[in-house]
């Protein structure tokens, strides 16, 4: 009998001890989960973009636009004069080329234009990835690589594209980095963005650099027009929609261009163009304002970037950075709240390991068990066996980061509409078309829908009826070829 009592007591003590351990473990788990939710709530609060704040951002954008147009260096916005004072009309004819260098890839295009009747007869292109080492190499190494691929594209052409003796192929060069343009076909690089950092190109004429590389490769081609991708998108957009007045790129980086009255550009000292208009390349990625909702993650990412203190707006809204912001939040949750277990996943410490396309795929996961989220965590970060609860939180964070970016981009567009006087309805309501391009806008549908909804929210129902957003697919490539055509040195047949 005594033995039974002892065993019973021992069992009771053991059960109690195990129960206490489990209770402590559960309490620790709950504390950690509570801390994780705290981090999410803090992020949501810091990223908040109420309409009043967005209108302040738009007003600050207008102020900076005026300052940038008044004088060189007068604003964080460069407001660069593009020398494009006539956009394509639709009458352009012939075969023209475009080189579109805008990020980690570049494209070479051949475009056959058929005038008013034929319009865009045919286009062909090839896309080439830029090896990461060339993004931080020398100017000659980068442009020689580009010229070699250009030569390869031309060498594979059929005889129908052969030009008469003595005639050069004409190229529109879309160069999507800040350039101080000195004519329609020349311009010096102000600085690199989007992860490029080639010091010996800064202050140099990028057309001369490309032309020298083409000459070294024996390529008979002339650069007729140097354009920014956003200006190319504006030109391409207007070729198909005559009411296009502005273009916005939302891809790896972000920028905007619009048509300004020449008389509203105090820093323009040349003769007024016949059209009375000039396309302005805003370089809006470098916009900054005290009204921008910046978090500790943005500050740390900026400090560790290749261009600290620059491109602050771009770092909040563009495809290069959204996935990285998400990674930084997840890392803090892993470190402070054991969000992925007791050990911090080593891959989560690698900057830019989580790309925005991966974030988009997770955000759009419609499966009941959020399988895509689980697969992305496993394949990219080597995080296995995540719970549905954990996956739901990750989707919530994707929504917070994407919505902030999209809503701030919408505020920038409102700034342009305000500067052009198109944010209100006037008698004989004019139609305002904005051409959009870029992988972020095209492929991240939660982002683009949020952007469009926010514009409507900002301008109100009546004005929003006059605003049309069109996706100018490949606008930068076709637009550059169109500008090469409209600035051809040869008389077009």
XYZ file of C-alpha atoms in Angstrom:
493
model
C 0.000 0.000 0.000
C 2.835 2.367 0.892
C 4.505 1.704 -2.475
C 1.337 2.650 -4.318
C 1.099 5.911 -2.394
C 4.757 6.755 -3.135
C 4.295 6.002 -6.852
C 1.130 8.083 -6.921
C 2.906 10.982 -5.206
C 5.874 10.699 -7.585
C 3.522 10.617 -10.600
C 1.602 13.614 -9.298
C 4.828 15.573 -8.716
C 6.103 14.609 -12.196
C 2.847 15.605 -13.875
C 2.877 18.884 -11.964
C 6.508 19.535 -12.964
C 5.810 18.747 -16.604
C 2.716 20.920 -16.441
C 4.747 23.780 -14.976
C 7.378 23.434 -17.735
C 4.689 23.426 -20.435
C 2.991 26.404 -18.806
C 6.272 28.350 -18.712
C 6.988 27.392 -22.311
C 3.518 28.504 -23.414
C 3.844 31.745 -21.480
C 7.239 32.378 -23.098
C 5.719 31.624 -26.520
C 2.853 33.993 -25.849
C 5.241 36.744 -24.709
C 7.303 36.312 -27.869
C 4.216 36.319 -30.072
C 2.986 39.459 -28.278
C 6.365 41.108 -28.981
C 6.133 40.108 -32.655
C 2.656 41.653 -32.889
C 4.013 44.788 -31.195
C 6.638 45.121 -33.924
C 3.955 44.693 -36.624
C 1.722 47.307 -34.935
C 4.642 49.771 -34.636
C 5.416 49.258 -38.337
C 1.782 49.820 -39.287
C 1.615 53.035 -37.254
C 4.915 54.398 -38.592
C 3.890 53.604 -42.208
C 0.442 55.205 -41.892
C -0.521 57.405 -44.860
C -3.827 59.147 -44.062
C -5.176 61.401 -46.817
C -4.192 64.580 -44.922
C -0.556 63.418 -44.825
C -0.585 62.458 -48.509
C -1.866 65.928 -49.423
C 1.000 67.441 -47.415
C 3.427 65.249 -49.377
C 1.834 66.403 -52.672
C 2.087 70.073 -51.638
C 5.728 69.601 -50.651
C 6.352 68.005 -54.076
C 4.878 71.097 -55.805
C 7.110 73.426 -53.769
C 10.201 71.393 -54.702
C 9.141 71.326 -58.386
C 8.984 75.139 -58.461
C 12.378 75.384 -56.740
C 13.983 72.889 -59.130
C 12.658 74.767 -62.181
C 13.918 78.086 -60.809
C 17.619 77.222 -60.623
C 20.113 74.371 -60.866
C 20.640 72.939 -57.409
C 17.644 74.843 -56.057
C 15.913 71.675 -54.943
C 16.423 67.997 -54.178
C 14.379 67.511 -57.356
C 16.702 68.042 -60.322
C 13.820 69.018 -62.694
C 16.106 68.350 -65.654
C 15.494 70.038 -69.010
C 15.338 67.259 -71.615
C 15.503 69.312 -74.866
C 12.454 67.354 -75.989
C 10.084 70.127 -77.057
C 8.145 68.115 -79.635
C 6.755 64.711 -78.846
C 6.026 62.161 -81.621
C 3.070 62.930 -83.869
C 2.416 59.522 -85.417
C 3.840 60.548 -88.824
C 7.235 58.939 -88.143
C 8.408 56.344 -90.719
C 11.364 53.992 -91.127
C 13.433 51.551 -89.082
C 14.930 52.848 -85.849
C 16.701 51.340 -82.860
C 16.581 51.815 -79.133
C 18.917 50.888 -76.329
C 17.123 50.864 -72.992
C 19.476 50.872 -70.002
C 17.351 51.233 -66.912
C 18.431 48.855 -64.181
C 19.919 45.417 -63.800
C 18.943 44.516 -67.399
C 19.154 46.374 -70.694
C 17.239 45.874 -73.921
C 18.051 46.426 -77.570
C 15.069 47.089 -79.848
C 14.424 47.518 -83.553
C 11.188 49.341 -84.372
C 9.608 49.660 -87.834
C 7.351 52.721 -88.025
C 4.765 53.045 -90.795
C 3.511 56.623 -90.441
C -0.091 57.611 -89.701
C -1.564 54.592 -91.458
C 0.895 51.848 -90.537
C 1.848 53.128 -87.078
C 3.947 50.472 -85.340
C 4.521 47.943 -88.127
C 6.898 45.668 -86.293
C 9.232 45.510 -83.310
C 11.855 43.036 -82.168
C 14.023 43.104 -79.090
C 16.492 41.205 -76.990
C 16.997 41.551 -73.234
C 20.358 41.111 -71.545
C 21.250 40.893 -67.848
C 24.138 43.050 -66.636
C 26.637 41.029 -64.592
C 26.741 42.500 -61.042
C 30.512 43.068 -61.238
C 30.025 45.434 -64.212
C 27.677 47.630 -62.145
C 30.683 48.678 -60.060
C 33.454 48.258 -62.676
C 34.801 50.904 -65.089
C 32.946 52.950 -67.662
C 34.691 51.277 -70.617
C 33.961 47.780 -69.288
C 30.240 48.519 -68.937
C 29.807 50.246 -72.311
C 31.975 47.707 -74.175
C 29.722 44.941 -72.839
C 26.607 46.847 -73.980
C 28.115 47.629 -77.421
C 29.046 43.958 -77.911
C 25.423 42.900 -77.314
C 24.199 45.696 -79.604
C 26.551 44.438 -82.317
C 25.300 40.879 -81.840
C 21.685 42.023 -82.272
C 22.452 43.940 -85.490
C 24.572 41.105 -86.943
C 21.586 38.734 -86.781
C 19.331 40.998 -88.873
C 17.826 39.900 -92.183
C 18.739 41.682 -95.418
C 15.513 43.713 -95.437
C 16.982 45.928 -92.709
C 20.211 46.638 -94.597
C 20.741 50.380 -95.032
C 21.907 52.215 -98.178
C 25.708 52.863 -98.363
C 26.808 55.807 -96.203
C 23.699 55.793 -94.048
C 24.038 55.048 -90.350
C 21.493 53.245 -88.231
C 19.886 55.661 -85.780
C 19.436 54.886 -82.124
C 17.422 56.338 -79.281
C 19.356 55.800 -76.052
C 17.180 55.469 -72.968
C 19.494 56.061 -70.042
C 17.501 55.920 -66.823
C 19.848 57.727 -64.474
C 20.194 61.425 -63.559
C 21.781 63.190 -66.531
C 22.385 66.890 -67.110
C 21.328 67.112 -70.742
C 23.194 69.553 -72.962
C 21.334 68.793 -76.207
C 18.904 66.202 -77.541
C 21.826 63.804 -78.069
C 24.318 64.583 -75.315
C 24.325 64.688 -71.560
C 26.617 64.215 -68.566
C 25.891 61.751 -65.799
C 25.010 63.498 -62.511
C 25.168 60.342 -60.374
C 24.392 56.653 -60.501
C 21.364 55.094 -58.791
C 19.774 51.594 -58.609
C 22.887 49.852 -57.336
C 25.328 51.169 -60.000
C 28.474 52.874 -58.763
C 31.008 53.533 -61.553
C 32.900 56.631 -60.526
C 34.740 57.343 -63.779
C 31.415 57.874 -65.635
C 30.136 60.644 -63.337
C 30.510 64.029 -65.044
C 31.075 62.380 -68.443
C 28.911 62.484 -71.588
C 27.209 59.092 -71.664
C 26.449 59.354 -75.411
C 30.164 59.889 -76.111
C 30.947 56.855 -73.924
C 28.485 54.648 -75.841
C 29.571 56.047 -79.234
C 33.241 55.303 -78.450
C 32.375 51.751 -77.430
C 30.339 51.236 -80.637
C 33.250 52.593 -82.690
C 35.665 50.189 -80.982
C 33.303 47.354 -81.955
C 32.873 48.578 -85.549
C 29.127 49.249 -85.197
C 27.766 51.815 -87.700
C 25.207 53.498 -85.524
C 24.474 57.074 -84.456
C 22.758 58.138 -81.236
C 20.008 60.543 -82.365
C 18.332 61.057 -79.014
C 19.328 60.608 -75.391
C 16.264 60.132 -73.246
C 15.398 59.071 -69.756
C 13.137 55.995 -69.537
C 10.366 58.181 -68.168
C 10.681 60.643 -71.069
C 10.647 57.660 -73.445
C 7.488 56.389 -71.766
C 5.932 59.851 -72.161
C 6.841 59.887 -75.879
C 5.600 56.331 -76.419
C 2.440 57.076 -74.447
C 1.636 60.160 -76.516
C 2.222 58.254 -79.771
C -0.804 56.096 -78.889
C -2.781 58.527 -76.644
C -2.589 62.196 -77.645
C -3.781 63.363 -74.192
C -0.771 61.958 -72.304
C 0.784 64.777 -70.241
C 2.922 62.844 -67.746
C 4.671 59.515 -67.331
C 5.626 57.618 -64.212
C 7.997 54.674 -63.950
C 7.544 52.271 -61.058
C 10.043 49.481 -61.485
C 13.453 48.782 -59.980
C 13.637 52.534 -59.442
C 11.062 55.283 -59.847
C 10.808 58.567 -61.699
C 8.349 60.924 -63.380
C 8.354 63.271 -66.381
C 5.739 65.723 -67.570
C 5.074 68.441 -70.156
C 5.772 71.909 -68.738
C 5.098 75.352 -70.212
C 8.484 76.689 -71.355
C 7.700 80.084 -69.820
C 7.322 78.414 -66.402
C 10.988 77.322 -66.417
C 13.050 80.279 -65.078
C 16.340 78.357 -65.447
C 15.758 77.871 -69.218
C 17.851 80.558 -70.929
C 17.590 79.392 -74.534
C 15.073 80.605 -77.119
C 11.514 79.553 -76.368
C 10.626 76.438 -78.367
C 7.985 76.841 -81.107
C 5.721 74.416 -79.303
C 5.898 76.574 -76.169
C 6.473 73.386 -74.196
C 9.349 71.395 -72.753
C 9.432 67.914 -71.271
C 10.879 67.953 -67.753
C 12.568 64.914 -66.249
C 11.825 65.368 -62.553
C 14.187 62.753 -61.084
C 11.562 62.497 -58.368
C 13.278 59.567 -56.652
C 15.424 62.112 -54.823
C 12.420 63.947 -53.356
C 12.373 64.207 -49.602
C 10.071 65.874 -47.099
C 9.498 65.845 -43.357
C 6.003 64.553 -44.174
C 7.309 61.233 -45.524
C 6.592 58.378 -43.076
C 10.089 56.982 -42.480
C 10.760 54.030 -40.164
C 13.901 52.752 -38.423
C 14.165 50.103 -41.163
C 14.249 52.762 -43.904
C 16.879 54.758 -42.033
C 19.119 51.712 -41.519
C 18.703 50.608 -45.150
C 19.580 54.094 -46.384
C 22.643 54.324 -44.123
C 23.963 51.006 -45.439
C 23.162 51.795 -49.104
C 25.575 52.856 -51.866
C 23.984 56.327 -51.840
C 23.139 57.274 -48.235
C 20.960 60.371 -47.967
C 19.944 60.227 -51.643
C 16.869 58.821 -53.407
C 14.854 58.757 -50.169
C 11.464 58.798 -51.939
C 12.573 56.049 -54.334
C 13.674 53.916 -51.380
C 10.122 54.087 -50.007
C 8.169 53.368 -53.204
C 10.225 51.367 -55.725
C 10.805 47.719 -56.524
C 14.473 47.691 -55.603
C 13.660 48.273 -51.934
C 10.210 46.982 -50.881
C 11.367 43.388 -50.389
C 14.415 44.570 -48.466
C 12.254 46.635 -46.082
C 10.144 43.523 -45.441
C 13.304 41.464 -44.774
C 14.499 43.972 -42.187
C 11.192 43.858 -40.304
C 11.219 40.032 -40.335
C 14.827 40.042 -39.075
C 13.891 42.226 -36.107
C 10.966 39.903 -35.339
C 13.284 36.886 -35.537
C 15.852 38.523 -33.239
C 13.510 40.046 -30.661
C 10.505 37.718 -30.774
C 11.897 34.376 -32.009
C 9.369 34.667 -34.841
C 10.903 31.752 -36.744
C 12.013 29.727 -33.708
C 14.843 30.004 -31.205
C 17.524 30.535 -33.859
C 17.603 33.442 -36.300
C 17.647 31.976 -39.849
C 21.131 32.847 -41.267
C 19.761 33.691 -44.732
C 17.495 36.326 -43.199
C 20.617 38.361 -42.354
C 21.623 38.724 -46.035
C 20.688 42.176 -47.437
C 18.377 42.103 -50.484
C 17.986 38.307 -50.333
C 14.204 38.821 -50.319
C 13.311 40.483 -53.612
C 10.160 42.479 -54.302
C 8.850 39.908 -56.865
C 9.010 37.328 -54.046
C 7.175 39.700 -51.707
C 4.552 40.239 -54.430
C 4.108 36.476 -54.910
C 3.531 36.073 -51.154
C 1.168 39.047 -51.004
C -0.949 37.590 -53.827
C -1.103 34.091 -52.317
C -4.756 33.075 -52.428
C -4.366 29.455 -51.323
C -6.146 28.354 -48.135
C -2.903 27.258 -46.454
C -0.834 30.143 -47.934
C 1.396 27.592 -49.617
C 3.239 30.199 -51.724
C 4.303 32.051 -48.563
C 5.558 28.781 -47.051
C 7.449 27.856 -50.228
C 9.097 31.275 -50.537
C 10.255 31.179 -46.897
C 11.645 27.687 -47.412
C 13.291 28.274 -50.819
C 14.743 31.741 -50.185
C 15.335 31.921 -46.433
C 15.552 28.179 -45.620
C 12.800 28.605 -43.023
C 10.838 25.353 -42.775
C 7.489 24.335 -41.246
C 5.961 27.772 -40.698
C 2.472 27.875 -39.202
C -0.530 29.373 -40.983
C -0.625 32.047 -38.253
C 2.966 33.060 -39.088
C 2.239 33.156 -42.827
C -0.780 35.413 -42.274
C 1.387 37.911 -40.393
C 3.872 37.962 -43.292
C 1.052 38.786 -45.730
C -0.066 41.553 -43.354
C 3.466 43.014 -43.440
C 3.555 42.793 -47.252
C 0.341 44.836 -47.256
C 1.772 47.484 -44.918
C 4.979 47.979 -46.950
C 3.246 47.885 -50.363
C 0.367 50.201 -49.356
C 2.757 52.833 -48.004
C 4.762 52.752 -51.246
C 1.713 52.861 -53.521
C -0.003 55.646 -51.575
C 3.148 57.787 -51.504
C 3.551 57.275 -55.273
C -0.070 58.437 -55.684
C 0.750 61.569 -53.632
C 3.615 62.308 -56.032
C 1.237 62.035 -59.001
C -1.145 64.430 -57.249
C 1.793 66.850 -56.941
C 2.291 66.774 -60.735
C -1.437 67.245 -61.366
C -1.430 70.248 -58.990
C 1.602 71.803 -60.727
C -0.130 71.425 -64.100
C -3.441 72.765 -62.765
C -5.174 69.475 -63.503
C -6.264 68.607 -59.974
C -9.562 70.443 -60.351
C -12.381 70.292 -62.918
C -12.508 73.254 -65.300
C -15.103 74.260 -67.873
C -14.897 71.931 -70.860
C -13.205 69.291 -68.741
C -9.878 68.270 -70.227
C -8.812 64.639 -70.244
C -5.560 63.941 -68.388
C -3.768 60.735 -69.335
C -0.825 59.457 -67.297
C 1.374 56.790 -68.886
C 2.689 54.230 -66.404
C 5.421 51.657 -66.919
C 7.741 49.463 -64.876
C 7.687 45.933 -63.525
C 6.431 46.950 -60.091
C 3.361 48.656 -61.565
C 2.805 45.924 -64.139
C 3.248 42.807 -62.007
C 2.455 43.782 -58.407
C -1.315 44.164 -58.829
C -2.026 44.829 -55.116
C 0.379 47.770 -55.392
C -1.007 49.190 -58.654
C -4.641 48.834 -57.520
C -3.823 50.632 -54.257
C -2.075 53.403 -56.241
C -5.055 53.952 -58.548
C -7.586 53.821 -55.690
C -5.536 56.370 -53.747
C -5.395 58.817 -56.682
C -9.187 58.626 -56.883
C -9.417 59.175 -53.125
C -7.085 62.193 -53.300
C -8.703 64.064 -56.204
C -12.330 63.123 -55.533
C -14.925 61.475 -57.731
C -15.525 64.357 -60.153
C -11.860 65.011 -61.013
C -11.040 61.297 -61.113
C -13.432 60.951 -64.084
C -11.073 63.162 -66.125
C -7.924 61.227 -65.164
C -6.969 58.122 -67.113
C -4.030 55.888 -66.266
C -2.705 53.800 -69.149
C -0.084 51.105 -68.995
C 2.469 52.175 -71.616
C 3.989 48.725 -71.942
C 7.604 48.998 -73.081
C 7.156 52.735 -73.433
C 10.822 53.403 -72.698
C 11.996 51.253 -75.626
C 9.465 52.301 -78.255
C 9.517 55.895 -77.003
C 13.291 56.140 -77.454
C 13.023 54.772 -81.015
C 10.224 57.278 -81.730
C 12.384 60.157 -80.474
C 15.292 58.871 -82.603
C 12.903 59.001 -85.583
C 11.662 62.504 -84.811
C 15.278 63.685 -84.460
C 16.697 61.785 -87.454
C 19.492 63.482 -89.404
C 18.089 62.001 -92.605
C 14.980 63.048 -94.455
C 12.391 60.335 -93.818
C 10.583 58.876 -96.779
